Amino acid sequence: MAATERHPFELAKGINGLDKIILRESRGRSAEIYLYGSHVTSWKNENGEELLHLSSKAIFKPPKPIRGGIPLCFPQFSNFGTLESHGFARNRIWEIDASPPPLPSNSCSNAFVDLILRPTEDDLKIWPHNFEYRLRVALGTEGELTLTSRIRNTNSDGKPFTFTFAYHTYFSVSDISEVRVEGLETLDYLDNLKNRERFTEQGDAITFESEIDKIYLSTPTKIAILDHEKKRTFVIRKDGLAGAVVWNPWDKKSKTISDLGDEDYKHFLCVEAAAIERPITLKPGEEWKGRLELSAVPSSYSSGQLDPKKVLE
Ligand code: TA6
């Protein structure tokens, strides 16, 4: 199905016949979203360059979640609870939401899709809460990719529910050793490689030379990933998401992940806008909103050095 004014997206068949949505912007930028997991698998700039990393061994076969892109972790991040790792939203088939409640700001985008997930009877057996999870994915006129999650408690038994959440974004980078992250320095974090003990980040920007799996707490609304070699900076803007996870499995851990190529770790970095340390609780009728906006901009230089301050301004 081609895009029209009423349906500002295309519907197509993806890998293994799975349904996918394609968003296109007039200058050639695009994004792809699988209904399986409401999973963004591709985000391309005007030169057709892929900005997200999709594993070279990604398996597009339910119930295995897709490795790479932007998996949605809901209603549980990692093993912070009794559900499967990262919850079940990423391995359910979502539906297109034909009549979503209006969202205030979508003025800068005419390529977007609204998707919805409601629990099945089987889901209610493992997580006994009725909810509506609405996701809007929009490709802006400047090429920015925006994901807006709206999660509503629709329990009729009067019970609140609590969840943790993350946009588990795999950014494509030229070489992990050449990358730095700005915006998380001096913050507290839980180190997943040290029994989630709490530490404080020291010094400058974060650089990478070994496995990392950290949950940063109380993070700013803007974080930047500077890719020296590509001369590209990703700017992450987030609302409603206090945490940020930084993950790269490096060589040894990668070999234990069956759907990740051995060399893939060199070419991605996960920086995940998240709500983990302070889980979200919703009473019946209440709605939570968590917004992620990603842009890729040329890096600015000053005397041969990257100038992250300019980027974060
Ligand atoms: O966000 C980091 C993390 O929780 C890591 O601990 C790591 O295992 C990763 O996510 C991938 O999880 P997955 O369930 O997709 O294999």
Coordinates of C-alpha atoms and ligand atoms in Angstrom, one line a residue:
M1 CA 0.0 0.0 0.0
A2 CA 1.4 3.4 -1.0
A3 CA 1.5 6.5 1.2
T4 CA -1.4 8.9 0.9
E5 CA -2.5 11.9 2.8
R6 CA -4.8 9.7 4.9
H7 CA -2.1 7.0 5.4
P8 CA 1.2 8.9 5.6
F9 CA 3.2 5.6 5.3
E10 CA 3.6 2.6 3.0
L11 CA 2.8 -1.0 4.0
A12 CA 5.0 -3.7 2.6
K13 CA 6.3 -7.2 3.2
G14 CA 9.6 -7.5 4.9
I15 CA 11.9 -10.4 5.7
N16 CA 10.2 -13.8 6.1
G17 CA 6.9 -12.1 4.9
L18 CA 6.6 -10.0 8.1
D19 CA 4.6 -6.8 7.6
K20 CA 6.5 -3.6 7.7
I21 CA 5.8 0.1 7.5
I22 CA 8.0 2.4 5.4
L23 CA 8.1 6.1 6.1
R24 CA 9.6 8.3 3.5
E25 CA 10.5 12.0 3.6
S26 CA 10.8 14.2 0.5
R27 CA 14.6 14.4 0.5
G28 CA 15.0 10.6 0.4
R29 CA 15.3 9.9 4.1
S30 CA 13.4 6.9 5.3
A31 CA 12.5 4.6 8.2
E32 CA 11.2 1.1 8.5
I33 CA 9.1 -0.4 11.3
Y34 CA 8.1 -4.0 11.6
L35 CA 4.7 -4.7 13.1
Y36 CA 6.4 -7.5 14.9
G37 CA 7.6 -5.7 18.0
S38 CA 6.7 -2.3 16.6
H39 CA 10.4 -2.5 15.9
V40 CA 12.2 0.2 14.0
T41 CA 14.8 -1.7 11.9
S42 CA 16.0 1.1 9.7
W43 CA 16.5 4.8 9.7
K44 CA 18.4 6.3 6.7
N45 CA 19.6 9.8 5.9
E46 CA 19.3 11.7 2.6
N47 CA 22.4 9.9 1.3
G48 CA 20.8 6.5 1.9
E49 CA 23.2 5.8 4.8
E50 CA 21.9 3.5 7.5
L51 CA 22.0 5.2 11.0
L52 CA 20.8 2.2 13.0
H53 CA 22.7 -1.1 13.4
L54 CA 20.9 -4.2 12.6
S55 CA 22.7 -7.4 13.5
S56 CA 24.3 -9.3 10.6
K57 CA 22.6 -12.4 12.2
A58 CA 19.3 -10.8 13.1
I59 CA 16.5 -13.4 13.1
F60 CA 13.1 -12.2 11.8
K61 CA 11.2 -15.1 13.2
P62 CA 8.7 -14.8 16.2
P63 CA 9.1 -15.3 19.1
K64 CA 12.8 -14.3 18.8
P65 CA 13.1 -10.5 19.1
I66 CA 14.9 -8.7 16.3
R67 CA 18.5 -7.9 17.2
G68 CA 19.3 -4.3 16.4
G69 CA 17.4 -1.3 15.4
I70 CA 15.1 -0.1 18.2
P71 CA 13.6 -2.9 20.4
L72 CA 11.0 -1.6 22.8
C73 CA 11.5 -3.0 26.3
F74 CA 8.1 -3.1 28.1
P75 CA 6.7 -3.9 30.6
Q76 CA 10.1 -4.9 32.0
F77 CA 13.6 -3.8 31.4
S78 CA 16.2 -6.6 31.4
N79 CA 15.5 -8.9 34.3
F80 CA 14.1 -6.3 36.7
G81 CA 11.1 -8.6 37.3
T82 CA 9.9 -12.1 36.6
L83 CA 9.1 -11.7 32.9
E84 CA 11.4 -12.7 30.0
S85 CA 14.3 -10.3 29.4
H86 CA 13.1 -6.9 28.3
G87 CA 9.4 -7.9 28.6
F88 CA 7.1 -9.0 25.8
A89 CA 6.3 -5.9 23.7
R90 CA 9.2 -6.6 21.4
N91 CA 8.0 -10.0 20.4
R92 CA 4.3 -9.4 19.9
I93 CA 2.6 -8.5 16.6
W94 CA 1.3 -4.9 16.9
E95 CA -1.6 -3.4 15.0
I96 CA -1.9 -0.2 13.0
D97 CA -3.9 2.2 15.1
A98 CA -6.4 3.8 12.7
S99 CA -7.8 6.4 15.1
P100 CA -5.3 7.3 17.8
P101 CA -6.1 10.1 20.3
P102 CA -4.4 13.3 18.9
L103 CA -0.8 14.0 19.8
P104 CA 0.0 17.7 20.3
S105 CA 3.1 18.2 18.3
N106 CA 3.5 16.5 15.0
S107 CA 3.6 19.6 12.9
C108 CA 7.0 19.0 11.5
S109 CA 6.3 15.5 10.1
N110 CA 4.1 14.2 7.4
A111 CA 5.5 10.7 7.5
F112 CA 4.4 8.8 10.5
V113 CA 2.5 5.8 11.7
D114 CA 0.5 5.0 14.8
L115 CA 0.7 1.5 16.2
I116 CA -1.0 -0.2 19.2
L117 CA -0.5 -3.2 21.4
R118 CA -3.1 -4.6 23.8
P119 CA -2.5 -7.7 25.9
T120 CA -3.9 -11.1 24.7
E121 CA -5.4 -13.6 27.1
D122 CA -2.0 -15.3 27.3
D123 CA -0.2 -12.1 28.1
L124 CA -2.7 -11.5 30.9
K125 CA -1.6 -14.8 32.4
I126 CA 2.0 -13.6 32.7
W127 CA 1.3 -9.9 33.4
P128 CA -2.2 -9.5 34.7
H129 CA -2.8 -6.0 33.6
N130 CA -4.9 -4.5 30.9
F131 CA -3.1 -1.8 29.0
E132 CA -3.1 0.1 25.7
Y133 CA 0.4 0.9 24.4
R134 CA 0.3 3.4 21.6
L135 CA 3.5 4.1 19.7
R136 CA 3.9 6.9 17.1
V137 CA 6.9 6.7 14.9
A138 CA 7.5 9.9 12.9
L139 CA 10.2 11.0 10.4
G140 CA 10.6 14.8 10.6
T141 CA 11.3 17.2 7.8
E142 CA 14.9 17.5 9.1
G143 CA 15.3 13.7 9.1
E144 CA 14.8 13.4 12.8
L145 CA 13.2 10.2 14.0
T146 CA 10.7 10.5 16.9
L147 CA 9.2 7.7 18.9
T148 CA 6.4 8.6 21.2
S149 CA 5.1 6.0 23.6
R150 CA 1.8 6.4 25.4
I151 CA 0.9 3.7 27.8
R152 CA -2.5 3.6 29.5
N153 CA -3.8 1.5 32.4
T154 CA -7.1 0.1 31.2
N155 CA -7.6 -2.2 34.2
S156 CA -11.3 -2.5 35.2
D157 CA -10.4 -4.0 38.6
G158 CA -9.2 -0.7 40.0
K159 CA -5.6 -2.0 40.3
P160 CA -2.6 0.1 39.5
F161 CA 0.4 -1.4 37.6
T162 CA 4.1 -0.7 37.6
F163 CA 6.5 -1.1 34.7
T164 CA 10.1 -0.4 33.6
F165 CA 10.9 0.7 30.1
A166 CA 13.6 1.4 27.5
Y167 CA 14.1 2.3 23.9
H168 CA 17.0 -0.1 23.3
T169 CA 18.5 1.8 20.4
Y170 CA 21.4 0.3 18.5
F171 CA 23.2 3.3 16.8
S172 CA 25.4 2.5 13.8
V173 CA 29.0 3.7 14.4
S174 CA 32.1 3.5 12.2
D175 CA 34.3 2.0 14.9
I176 CA 33.4 1.7 18.6
S177 CA 37.0 2.7 19.6
E178 CA 36.5 6.1 17.8
V179 CA 33.3 7.0 19.6
R180 CA 32.6 9.2 22.6
V181 CA 29.4 9.9 24.5
E182 CA 28.8 13.3 26.0
G183 CA 26.2 14.2 28.6
L184 CA 26.7 11.4 31.1
E185 CA 30.0 12.4 32.7
T186 CA 30.0 12.8 36.5
L187 CA 26.6 10.9 36.8
D188 CA 25.8 8.0 39.0
Y189 CA 25.3 4.6 37.4
L190 CA 24.5 1.0 38.2
D191 CA 27.2 -1.3 36.8
N192 CA 25.5 -4.4 35.3
L193 CA 28.9 -6.0 35.1
K194 CA 29.4 -5.6 38.9
N195 CA 26.1 -6.8 40.4
R196 CA 24.5 -3.5 39.7
E197 CA 26.6 -1.8 42.3
R198 CA 26.3 2.0 42.2
F199 CA 29.3 4.1 41.1
T200 CA 29.9 7.7 40.0
E201 CA 31.3 8.4 36.5
Q202 CA 34.6 10.2 36.7
G203 CA 36.1 12.7 34.3
D204 CA 35.4 13.4 30.7
A205 CA 33.3 11.9 28.0
I206 CA 32.7 8.2 27.9
T207 CA 34.9 6.3 25.5
F208 CA 35.0 2.5 24.8
E209 CA 37.8 -0.1 25.0
S210 CA 36.0 -3.0 26.6
E211 CA 32.5 -4.4 27.4
I212 CA 30.2 -1.9 29.0
D213 CA 26.7 -2.3 30.5
K214 CA 25.8 0.7 32.7
I215 CA 22.5 2.2 33.8
Y216 CA 23.0 5.9 34.3
L217 CA 20.6 7.5 36.7
S218 CA 18.9 11.0 36.5
T219 CA 20.3 11.8 33.1
P220 CA 19.9 15.0 31.2
T221 CA 17.3 15.3 28.4
K222 CA 20.1 15.5 25.8
I223 CA 22.9 13.0 25.2
A224 CA 25.3 13.1 22.2
I225 CA 27.2 10.2 20.5
L226 CA 30.2 11.6 18.6
D227 CA 31.6 9.4 15.8
H228 CA 35.0 10.9 15.0
E229 CA 35.6 8.8 11.9
K230 CA 32.2 9.4 10.3
K231 CA 32.2 13.1 11.4
R232 CA 28.7 12.5 12.6
T233 CA 27.0 13.2 15.9
F234 CA 23.8 11.6 17.0
V235 CA 21.8 13.8 19.3
I236 CA 19.4 12.0 21.6
R237 CA 16.6 14.1 23.1
K238 CA 14.3 12.4 25.6
D239 CA 11.3 13.2 27.7
G240 CA 9.8 11.2 30.5
L241 CA 12.8 8.9 30.6
A242 CA 15.2 9.7 33.5
G243 CA 17.6 6.9 32.8
A244 CA 20.1 6.0 30.1
V245 CA 21.7 2.6 29.5
V246 CA 25.0 2.3 27.6
W247 CA 25.7 -1.1 26.3
N248 CA 28.3 -2.8 24.1
P249 CA 29.1 -6.5 24.6
W250 CA 32.6 -6.3 23.1
D251 CA 34.2 -9.4 21.6
K252 CA 33.9 -12.2 24.2
K253 CA 30.2 -11.5 25.2
S254 CA 29.3 -11.1 21.5
K255 CA 30.3 -14.7 20.9
T256 CA 27.7 -15.9 23.5
I257 CA 24.9 -14.0 21.7
S258 CA 23.7 -16.3 18.9
D259 CA 22.0 -13.7 16.7
L260 CA 24.9 -11.2 16.9
G261 CA 27.8 -11.5 14.4
D262 CA 31.2 -11.8 16.1
E263 CA 32.4 -8.5 14.6
D264 CA 29.1 -6.5 15.0
Y265 CA 30.1 -5.0 18.3
K266 CA 32.7 -2.8 16.5
H267 CA 30.0 -1.1 14.6
F268 CA 27.2 -0.3 17.1
L269 CA 26.6 1.4 20.4
C270 CA 23.4 1.1 22.4
V271 CA 22.4 4.2 24.2
E272 CA 19.0 3.6 25.6
A273 CA 16.5 6.2 26.9
A274 CA 14.9 4.4 29.9
A275 CA 12.8 4.4 33.0
I276 CA 14.4 1.8 35.3
E277 CA 15.5 3.1 38.6
R278 CA 12.2 4.9 39.1
P279 CA 9.6 2.5 37.6
I280 CA 6.4 4.1 36.3
T281 CA 3.2 3.4 38.2
L282 CA -0.2 4.1 36.6
K283 CA -3.6 4.0 38.2
P284 CA -6.6 2.9 36.1
G285 CA -7.3 5.6 33.5
E286 CA -3.8 7.1 33.8
E287 CA -1.4 7.4 30.9
W288 CA 2.4 7.8 30.8
K289 CA 4.2 9.3 27.9
G290 CA 7.9 8.7 27.0
R291 CA 9.4 10.5 23.9
L292 CA 12.6 9.9 22.1
E293 CA 13.9 12.1 19.3
L294 CA 17.0 11.1 17.4
S295 CA 18.9 13.3 15.0
A296 CA 22.1 12.7 13.1
V297 CA 24.1 15.9 12.4
P298 CA 27.6 16.6 11.0
S299 CA 30.1 16.9 13.8
S300 CA 31.5 20.3 14.5
Y301 CA 35.3 20.8 14.9
S302 CA 37.5 23.3 16.6
S303 CA 41.2 23.0 16.0
G304 CA 40.9 19.4 15.0
Q305 CA 38.9 18.4 18.0
L306 CA 35.3 17.5 18.3
D307 CA 33.4 20.2 20.1
P308 CA 30.5 18.4 21.9
K309 CA 29.4 21.5 23.7
K310 CA 28.3 23.0 20.3
V311 CA 26.4 19.9 19.6
L312 CA 24.6 19.8 22.9
E313 CA 23.7 23.5 22.8
Ligands
TA6_1 O1 20.4 -2.9 27.8 C1 21.5 -3.7 28.1 C2 21.1 -5.1 28.2 O2 20.1 -5.2 29.2 C3 22.3 -6.0 28.4 O3 22.5 -6.4 29.7 C4 22.3 -7.0 27.3 O4 22.2 -8.3 27.7 C5 21.4 -6.4 26.3 O5 20.5 -5.6 27.0 C6 20.7 -7.3 25.3 O6 19.6 -8.0 25.8 P1 18.8 -9.0 24.9 O7 17.7 -9.6 25.8 O8 18.3 -8.3 23.7 O9 19.8 -10.1 24.5

